[in-house]
Amino acid sequence: TKFENVIVRRPGKSLCDGITSAPELGQPIYERAIEEHDDYIEALKKCGVAVTVLPALEEFPDSCFVEDPAVITRCGAIITNPGADSRNGEKDAIEPTIRLFFDDDKVKHIVAPGTLDGGDVMMVGDHFFVGRSARTNEEGIRQFIEILEGWGLSGSEVPLEEVLHLKTGVNYLEDGNMLVSGEFIDKPDFAEYNKVIVPEDEAYGANCIWVNGTVIVPEGYPTVLKAVQDLGYKTLVVDTSEYRKVDGGLSCLSLRF
Ligand code: CIR
């Protein structure tokens, strides 16, 4: 795999009203979120990708998490049908940008009653693991796998019990290496991979991203950072603490393809 492009969207001031399961962390501070986003873009550029930066959409507080309204594969793009009402319209906002990169016959859609969030999709080569979550339902997964199979790719369902999205707790680093935390440590789906176990007190650190041989790791998770470095990867550290306050992390903040 080699990524050439990344799409991100600037956070708006409305980010502080984003959906959260952890109100005790407080609301994101907009100015800090912007600085963290700047650093994120810089880190991506260091990994050799061209970064398309979309403007903030104040009417959608969670719209900087561009990973959820679309999934991009090497064969084509799938516009999802995000499972949270306040986020569903993000799919129409991202589609024109996706179409700049893909011909019409390479852009597919998940449609109601199917729902799917891209955060529930983990690419491992030509196979895609899909978390069945509060956001992604059985019909969404069925449609998604049907589209993949039409392209000669494959997919499989992973039921989730605890986390918001699949990639909240498991992330593939290429080369057979997988970062796993919590409920994913023992799932049979991932038995064949070289699993790097993320300790419970660093669970948020499981959300790292591999970009062309470098792994971007969130700031403040030293066990994860060392484990990734011990695998031989170059690393870059980016602070995503403002996004964490609304359940967001490194992977959610971009589409990489
Ligand atoms: C949400 O609840 O949808 C946002 N506050 C966080 C989305 C995180 N996205 C992701 O894990 N892919």
Coordinates of C-alpha atoms and ligand atoms in Angstrom, one line a residue:
T1 CA 0.0 0.0 0.0
K2 CA 1.1 3.5 -0.8
F3 CA -1.1 6.5 0.0
E4 CA -0.9 9.5 -2.4
N5 CA -3.8 11.6 -1.1
V6 CA -5.4 12.6 2.1
I7 CA -8.6 14.6 2.6
V8 CA -9.2 16.5 5.8
R9 CA -11.8 19.1 6.9
R10 CA -11.0 21.9 9.3
P11 CA -12.9 21.9 12.6
G12 CA -15.5 24.6 13.1
K13 CA -16.3 26.5 16.3
S14 CA -19.2 24.1 16.6
L15 CA -16.8 21.2 17.3
C16 CA -17.4 22.0 21.0
D17 CA -21.0 20.7 20.4
G18 CA -19.8 17.4 18.9
I19 CA -21.2 14.1 20.0
T20 CA -19.4 12.8 23.0
S21 CA -19.5 9.8 25.4
A22 CA -17.1 11.5 27.7
P23 CA -18.5 14.9 28.8
E24 CA -16.3 14.7 31.9
L25 CA -13.3 15.6 29.7
G26 CA -14.9 19.0 29.0
Q27 CA -15.6 20.7 25.7
P28 CA -12.9 21.0 23.0
I29 CA -11.2 24.4 22.9
Y30 CA -11.5 25.7 19.4
E31 CA -8.1 27.5 19.2
R32 CA -6.3 24.5 20.5
A33 CA -8.2 22.2 18.1
I34 CA -7.0 24.4 15.2
E35 CA -3.4 24.1 16.3
E36 CA -3.6 20.4 16.7
H37 CA -5.2 20.2 13.2
D38 CA -2.3 22.3 11.8
D39 CA 0.1 19.8 13.3
Y40 CA -1.8 16.9 12.0
I41 CA -1.6 18.2 8.4
E42 CA 2.1 18.9 8.8
A43 CA 2.7 15.3 10.0
L44 CA 0.7 13.9 7.0
K45 CA 2.7 16.0 4.6
K46 CA 5.9 14.6 6.1
C47 CA 4.6 11.2 5.1
G48 CA 4.6 12.2 1.4
V49 CA 0.9 12.6 0.7
A50 CA -0.9 15.5 -1.0
V51 CA -3.3 17.0 1.5
T52 CA -6.7 18.4 0.4
V53 CA -8.0 20.7 3.1
L54 CA -11.7 21.3 3.1
P55 CA -13.3 24.3 4.9
A56 CA -15.1 24.0 8.2
L57 CA -18.9 23.3 8.1
E58 CA -20.4 24.9 11.2
E59 CA -23.7 23.2 10.7
F60 CA -22.1 19.8 11.3
P61 CA -20.2 19.9 14.6
D62 CA -18.5 16.5 13.9
S63 CA -17.7 17.1 10.2
C64 CA -13.9 17.3 10.8
F65 CA -14.1 13.5 11.3
V66 CA -14.1 12.9 7.5
E67 CA -13.4 9.2 7.9
D68 CA -17.0 8.5 8.7
P69 CA -19.0 9.7 5.7
A70 CA -16.8 7.9 3.1
V71 CA -14.6 4.9 2.7
I72 CA -12.0 4.9 -0.1
T73 CA -10.5 1.6 -1.5
R74 CA -8.0 1.1 -4.3
C75 CA -10.9 0.2 -6.6
G76 CA -13.4 3.0 -5.8
A77 CA -15.1 5.1 -3.2
I78 CA -18.2 4.3 -1.1
I79 CA -20.2 7.2 0.3
T80 CA -21.6 6.0 3.6
N81 CA -24.9 6.6 5.3
P82 CA -23.7 7.9 8.7
G83 CA -25.6 6.4 11.6
A84 CA -25.9 9.5 13.8
D85 CA -28.7 11.8 12.7
S86 CA -26.7 15.0 13.4
R87 CA -23.9 13.7 11.1
N88 CA -25.9 12.1 8.3
G89 CA -25.8 15.2 6.0
E90 CA -22.0 15.0 6.0
K91 CA -22.2 12.5 3.3
D92 CA -23.6 15.1 0.8
A93 CA -20.9 17.5 1.8
I94 CA -18.0 15.1 1.2
E95 CA -19.3 13.6 -2.1
P96 CA -18.2 16.4 -4.5
T97 CA -14.7 16.2 -3.2
I98 CA -14.6 12.4 -3.6
R99 CA -15.8 12.8 -7.2
L100 CA -12.8 15.0 -8.0
F101 CA -10.7 11.8 -7.5
F102 CA -13.0 9.1 -8.9
D103 CA -15.0 8.5 -12.1
D104 CA -18.8 8.2 -11.7
D105 CA -18.8 4.4 -12.0
K106 CA -16.3 4.2 -9.1
V107 CA -18.5 6.0 -6.6
K108 CA -21.1 3.8 -4.8
H109 CA -23.5 4.5 -1.9
I110 CA -24.8 2.9 1.2
V111 CA -28.5 3.6 1.3
A112 CA -31.3 3.5 4.0
P113 CA -32.2 1.4 5.8
G114 CA -28.5 0.6 5.8
T115 CA -26.2 2.7 7.9
L116 CA -22.5 2.7 8.1
D117 CA -19.7 4.9 9.5
G118 CA -16.3 4.7 8.0
G119 CA -14.8 4.6 11.5
D120 CA -16.1 1.0 11.6
V121 CA -14.1 0.0 8.5
M122 CA -10.5 -1.3 8.8
M123 CA -8.6 -2.0 5.6
V124 CA -6.2 -4.9 5.7
G125 CA -4.9 -5.2 2.1
D126 CA -7.9 -6.2 0.0
H127 CA -10.0 -7.3 3.0
F128 CA -12.1 -4.9 5.0
F129 CA -13.2 -5.6 8.6
V130 CA -16.5 -3.9 9.4
G131 CA -17.6 -3.3 12.9
R132 CA -21.3 -3.7 13.7
S133 CA -22.0 -0.9 16.1
A134 CA -24.5 1.6 17.2
R135 CA -23.7 3.5 13.9
T136 CA -23.3 0.6 11.5
N137 CA -26.1 -1.9 11.0
E138 CA -26.4 -5.3 9.5
E139 CA -28.0 -4.0 6.2
G140 CA -25.2 -1.4 5.9
I141 CA -22.6 -4.1 6.2
R142 CA -24.4 -6.3 3.7
Q143 CA -24.5 -3.5 1.1
F144 CA -20.9 -2.6 1.8
I145 CA -19.6 -6.2 1.3
E146 CA -21.7 -6.5 -1.8
I147 CA -20.0 -3.4 -3.3
L148 CA -16.6 -4.7 -2.2
E149 CA -17.2 -8.0 -3.8
G150 CA -18.2 -6.3 -7.1
W151 CA -14.7 -4.9 -7.1
G152 CA -13.0 -8.2 -6.3
L153 CA -12.4 -7.1 -2.7
S154 CA -13.8 -8.8 0.4
G155 CA -15.3 -7.9 3.8
S156 CA -16.3 -9.4 7.1
E157 CA -18.4 -8.3 10.1
V158 CA -16.9 -7.8 13.5
P159 CA -19.6 -7.4 16.3
L160 CA -18.6 -4.6 18.7
E161 CA -19.6 -4.5 22.3
E162 CA -17.8 -1.6 24.0
V163 CA -16.3 0.9 21.7
L164 CA -17.9 3.6 19.4
H165 CA -16.2 2.5 16.2
L166 CA -14.1 -0.5 15.2
K167 CA -11.0 1.6 14.8
T168 CA -11.5 3.1 18.3
G169 CA -9.9 -0.1 19.5
V170 CA -8.0 -1.8 16.7
N171 CA -5.8 -0.5 13.9
Y172 CA -3.7 -2.2 11.2
L173 CA -0.2 -1.0 10.8
E174 CA 0.6 -3.0 7.6
D175 CA 3.2 -5.7 7.5
G176 CA 0.9 -8.0 9.5
N177 CA 1.1 -5.8 12.6
M178 CA -2.1 -4.8 14.4
L179 CA -2.6 -2.6 17.4
V180 CA -5.3 -4.1 19.6
S181 CA -7.0 -3.0 22.8
G182 CA -9.8 -4.1 25.1
E183 CA -12.4 -6.3 23.5
F184 CA -10.2 -6.8 20.4
I185 CA -7.3 -8.5 22.1
D186 CA -9.0 -11.9 22.0
K187 CA -11.3 -11.7 19.0
P188 CA -10.7 -14.7 16.7
D189 CA -11.0 -12.4 13.6
F190 CA -7.5 -11.0 14.3
A191 CA -5.8 -14.2 15.5
E192 CA -3.5 -14.5 12.5
Y193 CA -1.9 -11.0 12.9
N194 CA 1.0 -9.9 14.9
K195 CA -1.0 -8.3 17.7
V196 CA 0.5 -5.5 19.7
I197 CA -1.5 -5.3 22.9
V198 CA -2.3 -1.8 24.1
P199 CA -2.7 -1.5 27.9
E200 CA -6.1 -0.4 29.2
D201 CA -4.8 2.9 30.6
E202 CA -3.5 3.8 27.1
A203 CA -6.5 2.5 25.2
Y204 CA -7.0 5.7 23.3
G205 CA -3.5 5.2 21.9
A206 CA -4.7 2.2 19.8
N207 CA -5.9 4.7 17.3
C208 CA -2.7 5.2 15.3
I209 CA -2.4 5.6 11.6
W210 CA 0.2 4.1 9.2
V211 CA 1.0 6.5 6.4
N212 CA 3.7 5.2 3.9
G213 CA 5.9 3.5 6.4
T214 CA 5.6 6.1 9.2
V215 CA 3.1 5.6 12.0
I216 CA 1.5 8.7 13.5
V217 CA 0.9 8.1 17.2
P218 CA -1.2 10.3 19.5
E219 CA 0.7 12.3 22.1
G220 CA 0.7 11.0 25.6
Y221 CA 0.8 7.2 25.1
P222 CA 4.4 6.2 25.8
T223 CA 3.8 2.4 25.9
V224 CA 2.1 2.5 22.5
L225 CA 4.8 4.8 21.1
K226 CA 7.6 2.4 22.2
A227 CA 5.8 -0.7 20.9
V228 CA 5.4 0.9 17.5
Q229 CA 9.0 2.0 17.4
D230 CA 10.2 -1.5 18.5
L231 CA 8.4 -2.8 15.4
G232 CA 10.8 -0.7 13.4
Y233 CA 8.5 2.1 12.2
K234 CA 9.4 5.7 12.0
T235 CA 7.0 7.6 14.2
L236 CA 5.5 11.1 14.4
V237 CA 3.6 12.2 17.5
V238 CA 0.6 14.5 17.2
D239 CA -1.5 15.8 20.0
T240 CA -5.2 15.1 19.5
S241 CA -6.4 15.7 23.0
E242 CA -9.0 18.3 21.9
Y243 CA -10.6 15.7 19.5
R244 CA -10.5 13.0 22.2
K245 CA -13.0 15.1 24.1
V246 CA -15.5 14.3 21.4
D247 CA -14.4 10.7 20.8
G248 CA -12.3 11.6 17.8
G249 CA -8.7 10.5 17.0
L250 CA -6.0 10.3 14.4
S251 CA -7.8 8.0 12.0
C252 CA -11.2 9.8 12.1
L253 CA -9.6 13.0 11.0
S254 CA -8.6 12.0 7.5
L255 CA -9.4 9.9 4.5
R256 CA -6.2 8.3 3.2
F257 CA -5.9 6.8 -0.3
Ligands
CIR1 C1 -19.0 11.0 16.7 O1 -19.5 10.6 17.8 O2 -19.4 10.7 15.6 C2 -17.8 12.0 16.8 N1 -18.0 12.8 17.9 C3 -16.5 11.2 16.8 C4 -16.3 10.5 15.5 C5 -15.0 9.6 15.6 N2 -14.8 9.0 14.3 C6 -14.2 7.8 14.2 O3 -13.9 7.2 15.2 N3 -14.1 7.4 13.0

